[in-house]
Coordinates of C-alpha atoms in Angstrom, one line a residue:
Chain A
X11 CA 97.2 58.1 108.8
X12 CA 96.5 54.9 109.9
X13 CA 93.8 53.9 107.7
X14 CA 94.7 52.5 104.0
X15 CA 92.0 55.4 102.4
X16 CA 93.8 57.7 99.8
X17 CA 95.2 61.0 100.4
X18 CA 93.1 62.2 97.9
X19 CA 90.0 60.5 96.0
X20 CA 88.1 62.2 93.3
X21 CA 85.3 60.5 91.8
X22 CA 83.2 61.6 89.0
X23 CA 83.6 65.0 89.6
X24 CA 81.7 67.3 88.0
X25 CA 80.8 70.8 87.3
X26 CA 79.4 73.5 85.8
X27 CA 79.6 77.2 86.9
X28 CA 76.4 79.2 87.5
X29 CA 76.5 81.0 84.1
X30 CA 76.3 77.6 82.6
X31 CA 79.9 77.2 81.5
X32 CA 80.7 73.4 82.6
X33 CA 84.5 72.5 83.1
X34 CA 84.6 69.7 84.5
X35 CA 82.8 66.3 82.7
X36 CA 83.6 63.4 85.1
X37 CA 86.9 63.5 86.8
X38 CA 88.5 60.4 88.8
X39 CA 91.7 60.7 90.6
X40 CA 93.0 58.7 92.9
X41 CA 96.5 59.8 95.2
X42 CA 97.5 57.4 97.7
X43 CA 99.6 58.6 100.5
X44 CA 102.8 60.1 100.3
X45 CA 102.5 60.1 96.2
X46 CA 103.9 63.1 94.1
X47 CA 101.8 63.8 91.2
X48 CA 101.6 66.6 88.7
X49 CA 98.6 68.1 87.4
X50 CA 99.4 69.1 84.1
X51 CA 97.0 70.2 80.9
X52 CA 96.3 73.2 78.9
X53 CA 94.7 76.5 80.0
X54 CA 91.3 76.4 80.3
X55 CA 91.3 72.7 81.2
X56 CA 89.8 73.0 84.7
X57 CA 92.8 72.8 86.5
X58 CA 91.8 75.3 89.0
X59 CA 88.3 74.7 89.2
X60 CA 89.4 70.6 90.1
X61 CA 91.9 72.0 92.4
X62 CA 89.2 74.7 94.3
X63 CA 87.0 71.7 94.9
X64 CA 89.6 69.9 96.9
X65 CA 88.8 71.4 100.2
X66 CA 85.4 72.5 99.7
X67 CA 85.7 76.0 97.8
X68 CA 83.5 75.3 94.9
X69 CA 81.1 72.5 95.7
X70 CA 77.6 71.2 94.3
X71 CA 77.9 69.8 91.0
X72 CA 78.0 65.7 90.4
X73 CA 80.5 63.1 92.1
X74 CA 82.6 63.7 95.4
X75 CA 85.6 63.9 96.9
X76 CA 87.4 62.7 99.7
X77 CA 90.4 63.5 101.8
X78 CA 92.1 61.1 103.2
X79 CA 88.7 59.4 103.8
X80 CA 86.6 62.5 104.8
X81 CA 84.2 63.4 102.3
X82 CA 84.3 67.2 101.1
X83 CA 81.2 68.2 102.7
X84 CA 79.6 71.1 104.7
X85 CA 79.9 69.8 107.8
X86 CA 83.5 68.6 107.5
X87 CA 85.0 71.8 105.9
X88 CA 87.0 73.3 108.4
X89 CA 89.1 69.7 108.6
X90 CA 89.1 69.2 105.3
X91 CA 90.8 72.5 104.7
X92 CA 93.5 71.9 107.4
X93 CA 93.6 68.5 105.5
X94 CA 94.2 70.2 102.0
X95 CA 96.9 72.7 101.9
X96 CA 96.4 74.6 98.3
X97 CA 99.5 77.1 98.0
X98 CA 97.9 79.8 95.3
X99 CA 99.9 81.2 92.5
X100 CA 100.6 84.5 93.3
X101 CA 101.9 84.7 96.5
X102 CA 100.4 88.1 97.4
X103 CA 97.4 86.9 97.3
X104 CA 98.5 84.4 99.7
X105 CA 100.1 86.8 102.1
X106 CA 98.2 88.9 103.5
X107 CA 98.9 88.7 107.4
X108 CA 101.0 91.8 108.4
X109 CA 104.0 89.8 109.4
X110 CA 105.7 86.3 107.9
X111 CA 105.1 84.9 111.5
X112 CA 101.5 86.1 111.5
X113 CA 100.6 84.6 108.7
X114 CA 101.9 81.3 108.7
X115 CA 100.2 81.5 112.1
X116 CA 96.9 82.4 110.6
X117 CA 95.7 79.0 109.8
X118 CA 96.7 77.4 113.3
X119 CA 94.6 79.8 115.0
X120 CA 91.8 79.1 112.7
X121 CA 91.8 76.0 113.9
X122 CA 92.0 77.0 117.3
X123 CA 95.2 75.3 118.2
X124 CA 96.6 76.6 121.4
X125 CA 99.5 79.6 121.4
X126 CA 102.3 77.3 122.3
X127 CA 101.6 74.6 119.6
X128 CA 101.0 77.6 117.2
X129 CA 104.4 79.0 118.2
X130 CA 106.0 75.6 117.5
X131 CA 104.3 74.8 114.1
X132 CA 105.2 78.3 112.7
X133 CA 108.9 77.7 113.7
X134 CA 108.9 74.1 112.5
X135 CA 107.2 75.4 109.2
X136 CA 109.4 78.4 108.7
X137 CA 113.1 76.3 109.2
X138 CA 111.1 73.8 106.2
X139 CA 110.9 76.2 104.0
X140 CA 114.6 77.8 105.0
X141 CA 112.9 80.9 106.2
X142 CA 113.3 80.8 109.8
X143 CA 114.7 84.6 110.2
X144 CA 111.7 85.6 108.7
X145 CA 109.5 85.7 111.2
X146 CA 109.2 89.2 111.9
X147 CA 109.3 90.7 108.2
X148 CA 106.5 92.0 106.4
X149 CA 105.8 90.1 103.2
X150 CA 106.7 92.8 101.0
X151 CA 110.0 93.4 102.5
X152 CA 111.4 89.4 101.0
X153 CA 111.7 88.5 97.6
X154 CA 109.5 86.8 94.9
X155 CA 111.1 83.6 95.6
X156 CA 111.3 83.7 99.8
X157 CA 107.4 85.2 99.1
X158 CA 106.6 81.5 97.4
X159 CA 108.7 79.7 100.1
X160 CA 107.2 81.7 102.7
X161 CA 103.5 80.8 101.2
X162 CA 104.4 77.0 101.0
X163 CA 104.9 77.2 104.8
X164 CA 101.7 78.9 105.8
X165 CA 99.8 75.7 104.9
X166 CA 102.6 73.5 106.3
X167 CA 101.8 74.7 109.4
X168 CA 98.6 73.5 109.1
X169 CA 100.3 69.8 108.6
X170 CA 97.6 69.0 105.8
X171 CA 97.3 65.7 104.5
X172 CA 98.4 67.1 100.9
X173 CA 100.3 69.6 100.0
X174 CA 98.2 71.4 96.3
X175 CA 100.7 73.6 94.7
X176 CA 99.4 75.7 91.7
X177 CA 101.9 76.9 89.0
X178 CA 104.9 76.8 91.8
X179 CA 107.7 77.4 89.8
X180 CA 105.6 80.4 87.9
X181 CA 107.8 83.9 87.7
X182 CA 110.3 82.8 90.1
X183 CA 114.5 83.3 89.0
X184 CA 116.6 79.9 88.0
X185 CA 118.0 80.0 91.6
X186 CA 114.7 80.8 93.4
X187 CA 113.2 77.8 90.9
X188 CA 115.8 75.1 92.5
X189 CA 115.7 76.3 95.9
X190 CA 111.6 76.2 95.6
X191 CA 112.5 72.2 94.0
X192 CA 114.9 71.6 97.1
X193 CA 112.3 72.1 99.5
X194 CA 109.8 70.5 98.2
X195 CA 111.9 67.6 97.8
X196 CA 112.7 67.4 101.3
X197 CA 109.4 67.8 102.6
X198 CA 107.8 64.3 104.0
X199 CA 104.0 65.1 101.8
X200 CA 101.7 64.2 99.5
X201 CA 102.6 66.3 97.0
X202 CA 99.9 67.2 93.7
X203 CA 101.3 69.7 91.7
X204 CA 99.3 72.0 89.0
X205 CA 101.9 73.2 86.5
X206 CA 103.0 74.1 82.7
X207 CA 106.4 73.5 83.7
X208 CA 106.7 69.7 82.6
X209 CA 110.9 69.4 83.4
X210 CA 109.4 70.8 86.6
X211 CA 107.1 68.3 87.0
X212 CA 109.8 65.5 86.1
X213 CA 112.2 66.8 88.8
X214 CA 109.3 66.8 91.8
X215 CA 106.5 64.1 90.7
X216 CA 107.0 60.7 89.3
X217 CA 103.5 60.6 88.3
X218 CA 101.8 62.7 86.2
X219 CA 98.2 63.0 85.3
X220 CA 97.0 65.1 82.1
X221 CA 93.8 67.0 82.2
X222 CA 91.7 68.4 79.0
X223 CA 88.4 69.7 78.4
X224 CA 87.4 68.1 82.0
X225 CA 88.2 65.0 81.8
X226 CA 91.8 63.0 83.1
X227 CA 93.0 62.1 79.7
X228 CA 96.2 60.3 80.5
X229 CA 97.7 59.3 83.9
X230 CA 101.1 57.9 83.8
X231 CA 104.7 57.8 85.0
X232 CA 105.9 61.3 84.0
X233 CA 108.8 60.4 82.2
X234 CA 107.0 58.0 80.3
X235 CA 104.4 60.6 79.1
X236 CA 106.9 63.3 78.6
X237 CA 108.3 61.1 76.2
X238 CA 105.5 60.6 73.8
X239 CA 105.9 63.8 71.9
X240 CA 102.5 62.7 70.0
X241 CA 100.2 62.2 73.1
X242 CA 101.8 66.0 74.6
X243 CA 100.7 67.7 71.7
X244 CA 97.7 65.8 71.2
X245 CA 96.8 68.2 74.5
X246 CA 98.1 71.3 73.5
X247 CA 101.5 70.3 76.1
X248 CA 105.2 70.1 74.9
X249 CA 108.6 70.0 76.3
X250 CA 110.6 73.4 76.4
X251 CA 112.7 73.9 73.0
X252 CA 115.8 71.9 73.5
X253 CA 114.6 69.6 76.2
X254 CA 113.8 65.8 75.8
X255 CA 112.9 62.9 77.8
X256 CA 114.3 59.3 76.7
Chain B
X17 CA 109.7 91.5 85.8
X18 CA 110.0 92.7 89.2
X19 CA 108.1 95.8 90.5
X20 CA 111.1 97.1 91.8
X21 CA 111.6 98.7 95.2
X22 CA 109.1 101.2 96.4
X23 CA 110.8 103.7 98.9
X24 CA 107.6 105.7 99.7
X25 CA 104.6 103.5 100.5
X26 CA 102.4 102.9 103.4
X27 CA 105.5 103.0 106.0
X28 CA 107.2 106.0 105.1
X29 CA 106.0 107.8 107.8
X30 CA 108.1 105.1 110.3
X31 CA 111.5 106.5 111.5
X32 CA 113.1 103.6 112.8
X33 CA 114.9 104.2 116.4
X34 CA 114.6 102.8 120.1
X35 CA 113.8 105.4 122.2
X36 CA 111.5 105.1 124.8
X37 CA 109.2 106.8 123.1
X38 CA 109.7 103.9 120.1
X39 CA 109.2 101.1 123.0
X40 CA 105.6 102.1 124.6
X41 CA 103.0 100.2 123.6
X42 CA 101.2 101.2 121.1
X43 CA 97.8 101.1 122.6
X44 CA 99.2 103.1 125.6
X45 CA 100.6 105.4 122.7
X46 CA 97.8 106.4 120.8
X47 CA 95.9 106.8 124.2
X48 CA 98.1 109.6 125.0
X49 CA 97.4 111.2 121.7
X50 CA 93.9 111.5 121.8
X51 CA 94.3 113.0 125.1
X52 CA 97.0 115.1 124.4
X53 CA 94.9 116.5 121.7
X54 CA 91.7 116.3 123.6
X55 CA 93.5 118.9 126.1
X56 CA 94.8 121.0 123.6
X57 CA 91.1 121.4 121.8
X58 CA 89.8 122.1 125.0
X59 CA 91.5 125.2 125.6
X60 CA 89.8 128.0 125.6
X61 CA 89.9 129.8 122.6
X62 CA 89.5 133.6 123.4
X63 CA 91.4 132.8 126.8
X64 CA 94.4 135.5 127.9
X65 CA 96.5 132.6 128.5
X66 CA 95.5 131.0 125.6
X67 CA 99.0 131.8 123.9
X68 CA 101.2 130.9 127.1
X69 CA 98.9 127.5 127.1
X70 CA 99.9 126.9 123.3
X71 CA 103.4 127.6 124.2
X72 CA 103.8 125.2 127.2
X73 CA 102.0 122.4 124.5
X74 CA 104.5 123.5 121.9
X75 CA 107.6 122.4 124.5
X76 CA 105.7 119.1 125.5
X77 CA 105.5 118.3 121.8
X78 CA 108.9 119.1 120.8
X79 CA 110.4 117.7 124.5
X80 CA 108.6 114.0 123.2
X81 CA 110.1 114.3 119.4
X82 CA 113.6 115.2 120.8
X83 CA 113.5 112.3 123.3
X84 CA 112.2 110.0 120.3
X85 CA 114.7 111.2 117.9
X86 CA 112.8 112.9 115.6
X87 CA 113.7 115.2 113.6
X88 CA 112.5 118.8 113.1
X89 CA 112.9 118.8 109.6
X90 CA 110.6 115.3 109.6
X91 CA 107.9 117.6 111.9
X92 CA 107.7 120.5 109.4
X93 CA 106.7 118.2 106.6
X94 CA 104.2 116.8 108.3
X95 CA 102.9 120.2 109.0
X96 CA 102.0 119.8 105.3
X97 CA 98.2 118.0 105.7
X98 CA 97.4 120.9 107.9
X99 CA 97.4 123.3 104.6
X100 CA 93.8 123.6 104.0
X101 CA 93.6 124.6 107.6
X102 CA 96.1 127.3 107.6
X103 CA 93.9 128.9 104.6
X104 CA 90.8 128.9 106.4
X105 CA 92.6 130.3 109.6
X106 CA 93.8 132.6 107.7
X107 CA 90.5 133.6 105.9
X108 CA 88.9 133.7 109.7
X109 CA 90.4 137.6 110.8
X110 CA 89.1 138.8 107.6
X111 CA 86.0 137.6 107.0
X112 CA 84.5 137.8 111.0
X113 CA 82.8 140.3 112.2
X114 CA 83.0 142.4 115.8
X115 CA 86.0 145.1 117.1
X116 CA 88.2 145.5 114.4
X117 CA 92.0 146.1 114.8
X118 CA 94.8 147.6 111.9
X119 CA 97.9 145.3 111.6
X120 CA 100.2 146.5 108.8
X121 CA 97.4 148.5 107.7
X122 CA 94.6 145.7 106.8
X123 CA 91.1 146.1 109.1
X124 CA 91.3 142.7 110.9
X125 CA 88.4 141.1 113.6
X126 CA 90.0 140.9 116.8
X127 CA 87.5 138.0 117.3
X128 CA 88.9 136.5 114.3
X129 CA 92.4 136.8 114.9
X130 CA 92.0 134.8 117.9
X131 CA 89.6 132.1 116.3
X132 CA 92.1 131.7 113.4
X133 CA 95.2 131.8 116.1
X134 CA 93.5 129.2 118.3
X135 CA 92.4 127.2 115.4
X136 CA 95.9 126.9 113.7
X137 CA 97.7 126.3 116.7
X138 CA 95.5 123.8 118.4
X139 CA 96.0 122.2 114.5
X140 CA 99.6 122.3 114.9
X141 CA 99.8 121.2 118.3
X142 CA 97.5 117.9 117.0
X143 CA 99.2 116.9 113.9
X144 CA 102.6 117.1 115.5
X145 CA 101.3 114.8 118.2
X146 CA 100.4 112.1 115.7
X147 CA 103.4 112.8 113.6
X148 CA 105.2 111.3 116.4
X149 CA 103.5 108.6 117.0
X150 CA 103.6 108.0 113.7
X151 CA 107.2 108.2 113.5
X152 CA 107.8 105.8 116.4
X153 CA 105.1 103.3 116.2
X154 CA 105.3 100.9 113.2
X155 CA 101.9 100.7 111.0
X156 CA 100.9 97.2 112.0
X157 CA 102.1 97.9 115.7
X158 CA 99.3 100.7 115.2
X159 CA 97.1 98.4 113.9
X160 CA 97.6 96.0 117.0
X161 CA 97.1 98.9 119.4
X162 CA 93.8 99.8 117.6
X163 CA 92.3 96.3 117.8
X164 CA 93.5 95.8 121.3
X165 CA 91.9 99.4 122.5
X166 CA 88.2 97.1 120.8
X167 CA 87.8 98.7 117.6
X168 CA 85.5 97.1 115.7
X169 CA 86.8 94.0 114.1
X170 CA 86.1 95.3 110.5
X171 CA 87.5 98.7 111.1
X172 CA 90.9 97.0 112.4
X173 CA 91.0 94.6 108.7
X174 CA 90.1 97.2 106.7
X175 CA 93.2 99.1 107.7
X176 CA 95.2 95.8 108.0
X177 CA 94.6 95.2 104.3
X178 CA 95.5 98.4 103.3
X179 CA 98.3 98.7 104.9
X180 CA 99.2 95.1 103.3
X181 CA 98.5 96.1 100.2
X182 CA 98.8 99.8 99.3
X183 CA 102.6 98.8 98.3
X184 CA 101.2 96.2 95.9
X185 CA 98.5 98.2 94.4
X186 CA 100.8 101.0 93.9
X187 CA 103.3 98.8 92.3
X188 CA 100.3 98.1 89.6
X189 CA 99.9 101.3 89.8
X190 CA 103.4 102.1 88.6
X191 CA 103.9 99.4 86.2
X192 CA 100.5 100.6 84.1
X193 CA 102.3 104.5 83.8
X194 CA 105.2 102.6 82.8
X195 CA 103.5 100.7 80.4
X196 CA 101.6 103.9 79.0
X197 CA 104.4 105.7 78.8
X198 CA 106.6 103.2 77.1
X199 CA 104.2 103.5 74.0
X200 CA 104.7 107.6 74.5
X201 CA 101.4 108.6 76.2
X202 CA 102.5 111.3 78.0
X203 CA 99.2 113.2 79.9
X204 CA 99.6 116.6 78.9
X205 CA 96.3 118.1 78.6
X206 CA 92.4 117.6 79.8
X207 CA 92.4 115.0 76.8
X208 CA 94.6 112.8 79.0
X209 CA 92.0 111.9 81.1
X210 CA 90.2 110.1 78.8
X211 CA 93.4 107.7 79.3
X212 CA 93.9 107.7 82.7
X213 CA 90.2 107.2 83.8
X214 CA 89.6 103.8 81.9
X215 CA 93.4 103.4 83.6
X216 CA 91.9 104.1 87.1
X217 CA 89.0 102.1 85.9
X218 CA 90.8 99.2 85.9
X219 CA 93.3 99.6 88.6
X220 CA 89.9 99.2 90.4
X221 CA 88.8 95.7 89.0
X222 CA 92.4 94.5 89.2
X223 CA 92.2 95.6 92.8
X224 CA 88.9 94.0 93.3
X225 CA 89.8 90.7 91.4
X226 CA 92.6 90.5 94.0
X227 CA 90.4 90.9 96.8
X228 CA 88.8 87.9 95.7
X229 CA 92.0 85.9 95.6
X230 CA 92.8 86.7 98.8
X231 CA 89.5 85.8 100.5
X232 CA 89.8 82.3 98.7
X233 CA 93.2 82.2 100.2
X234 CA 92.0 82.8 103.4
X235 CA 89.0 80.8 103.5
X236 CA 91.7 77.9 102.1
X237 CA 93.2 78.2 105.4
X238 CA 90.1 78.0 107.6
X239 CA 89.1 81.3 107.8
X240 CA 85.7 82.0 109.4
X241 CA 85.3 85.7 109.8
X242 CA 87.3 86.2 112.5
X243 CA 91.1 87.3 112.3
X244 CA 93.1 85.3 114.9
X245 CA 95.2 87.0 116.4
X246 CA 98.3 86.0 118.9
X247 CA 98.2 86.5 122.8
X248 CA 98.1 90.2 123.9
X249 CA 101.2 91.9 125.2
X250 CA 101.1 92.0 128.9
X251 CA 101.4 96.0 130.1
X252 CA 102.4 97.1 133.2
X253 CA 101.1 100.2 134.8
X254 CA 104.6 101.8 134.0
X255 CA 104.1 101.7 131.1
X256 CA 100.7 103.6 131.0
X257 CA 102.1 106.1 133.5
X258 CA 105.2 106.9 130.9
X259 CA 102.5 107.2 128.0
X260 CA 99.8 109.2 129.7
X261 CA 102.5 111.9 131.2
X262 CA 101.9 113.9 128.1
X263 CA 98.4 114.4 128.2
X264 CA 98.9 115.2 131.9
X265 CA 101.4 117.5 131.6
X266 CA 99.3 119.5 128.8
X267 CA 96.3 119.3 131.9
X268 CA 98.9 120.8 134.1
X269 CA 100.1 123.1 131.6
X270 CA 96.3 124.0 130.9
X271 CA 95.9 124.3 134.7
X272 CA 98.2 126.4 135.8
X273 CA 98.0 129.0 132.8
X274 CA 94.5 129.8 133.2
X275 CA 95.1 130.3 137.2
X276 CA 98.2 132.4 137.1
X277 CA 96.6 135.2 133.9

């Protein structure tokens, strides 16, 4: 990107869902380009609903968004979801194509690229995520950990602007967890991450922004907030038993 | 915790090889199936050379397994699904009226005897058709012959998602009886059901709430109602010819028996 707008620009976003219940009360957020930041707050905070407004799922209530300088809007949705890659939880949900290859093809194609590009951004996706002998596998034939790898790549593929993990480091073994860490490490995005794994978040993003009852209620260097014990509990967050940040 | 490995599951029915058989296309495959048993259906029923007909089919059949590899105990379990059918073939000699002849002392319909023959062969003949192709013809590569012979778009996701998924809702599946039996539920008697009803109950929303995941994931990734899909295969006429010389051969078969009785 040549222009100086942010990656990502949330401003005064909110929203209530139809049956009334309102999570989010006025929600700024600024990432510039190339930043890593963590999402972090408790259940119930509005993580997902923040994050399913990024490229256009849940739309309508006050404020806006932009991506990279393109508002979230129902004109511009089909860029702005090849502009926002959100990599969902559980990675069967994520993988539904018939094949590894298929599916990190699937959003390509959506976007009407031609077959030889498509064939090149799959490979190039695939080796990223140390998966390129993939290809040809069904989803259900890898394990939990190449699954998550695998589902990181199929919005790679789509070279998004930002890369929108949610809970990546959920379920998955202590190897599969710093293998997951060593990609995304390597990989030249804006990263924001949703998580509940704060050490997590201090390995991959070295800013963090806290969300509660709707609102951003602390946005800081992560190992500065990790720190402050006081301010973590203050939003029902704390440090695994044994771990601390100095 | 893992689901653990599933051995049964959607693909179960795939015998890995690469015969030719295993290397058609699949469209061209499941052409020559739908022929194949279009000729078989077609033969006359109360025919003299019905029998001799069946018997030639029979030889095609089993000449196509052998030359895929598959096995004969793998055809006779397939035979299986065609149960129902057997009973009912069965029931047919006994129950139909007309000229009546004694075999080991029971009044039988001749007219019957035939119907039911005809109808449990022809059954035969069918299912061990498709047992082949399923045993050579992996269930997506099925699923990529189907859209490419234009079945409707739905029809083909539908089955694409099933296949996809069966193995993951049968994992839930698994890990609820675990769960139920871990606390000593064990469904011995009609009572059980009031158990495993709520159970199926919500193997169904869990199912459904998934489906909703997985339409957001999709739509995340530009989705627009349309499954891409990659450049079709390009198939030679050879390959055709190789597929459709089963269904010709039955016509032949079916030809020549009806001229020569």
């Amino acid at each position: 990107m040549t222009t100086a707008a942010p990656s990502l620009l949330v401003d005064d976003l909110a929203f209530a869902y139809p049956d009334g219940h309102q999570a989010l009360f006025g929600v700024d957020l600024r990432i510039a380009p190339g930043e890593r930041v963590a999402l972090l707050g408790p259940n119930g905070a509005g993580k997902t609903t923040l994050v399913l407004h990024l490229n256009g799922i849940l739309r309508g209530g006050r404020g806006r968004v932009a991506v990279a300088g393109l508002p979230v809007a129902e004109a511009n949705l089909q860029e702005i979801r090849r502009r926002v890659g959100i990599v969902f939880q559980d990675p069967d949900d994520q993988l539904f194509m018939p094949t590894v290859g298929e599916d990190v093809a699937f959003g390509p194609r959506n976007m009407g690229l031609d077959e030889a590009t498509v064939t090149r951004r799959v490979t190039q996706a695939l080796e990223q995520v140390g998966m390129a002998d993939a290809a040809d596998r069904p989803p259900h034939h890898l394990s939990f950990g190449q699954r998550r790898r695998v589902a990181v790549a199929t919005v790679l593929s789509m070279q998004p602007e930002i890369l929108v993990l949610d809970e990546p480091s959920s379920n998955l073994d202590p190897a599969g967890r710093r293998e997951l860490a060593e990609v995304l490490q390597a990989l030249p995005v804006t990263l924001l991450m949703v998580t509940h794994d704060l050490p997590y978040a201090l390995q991959l993003c070295p800013r963090s922004v806290v969300l509660d009852r709707g609102v951003i209620v602390a946005d800081a260097p992560t190992r500065e907030l990790l720190a402050d014990a006081d301010r973590l509990a203050a939003h029902r967050l704390e440090l695994p038993f044994g771990f601390s940040v100095r | 915790m893992g689901a653990g490995h599933s051995a049964g599951g959607i693909s179960a029915a795939y015998v890995a090889g690469d015969s030719p058989v295993h290397r058609l296309e699949p469209h061209t495959k499941l052409v020559a199936v739908v022929a194949f048993a279009l000729v078989v259906v077609t033969t006359p029923v109360q025919a003299a050379s019905a029998p001799v007909a069946y018997a030639g089919f029979l030889a095609l059949v089993l000449g196509v397994a052998a030359v895929a590899g598959v096995r004969a105990a793998r055809l006779a379990r397939s035979l299986l699904v065609e149960l129902p059918f057997v009973f009912f073939a069965l029931l047919l000699p006994v129950v139909s009226g007309g000229p009546r002849v004694q075999v080991l002392g029971l009044s039988l319909s001749e007219h019957g005897l035939w119907t039911g023959g005809g109808l449990l062969a022809k059954a035969t003949l069918s299912v061990l058709a498709a047992t082949v192709l399923a045993a050579t013809t992996e269930p997506r590569a099925l699923l990529r012959g189907l859209q490419r012979l234009h079945l409707p778009q739905v029809l083909v996701q539908i089955l694409m998602f099933m296949v996809r998924y069966a193995d993951v809702v049968l994992g839930e599946l698994r890990r609820m009886r675990v769960a139920r039996e871990s606390r000593g539920f064990r469904p011995r008697h009609v009572g059980a059901l009031r158990v495993l009803g709520p159970a199926a109950g919500s193997l169904f929303i869990r199912s459904y709430e998934r489906g909703e995941r997985v339409h957001l994931a999709m739509l995340s990734r530009g989705f627009t109602g349309r499954l891409p899909t990659g450049p079709p295969p390009v198939v030679g006429a050879r390959s055709w010819a190789t597929a459709l010389t089963l269904p010709l051969a039955a016509a032949v078969v079916l030809g020549t028996s009806s001229l020569l009785l």
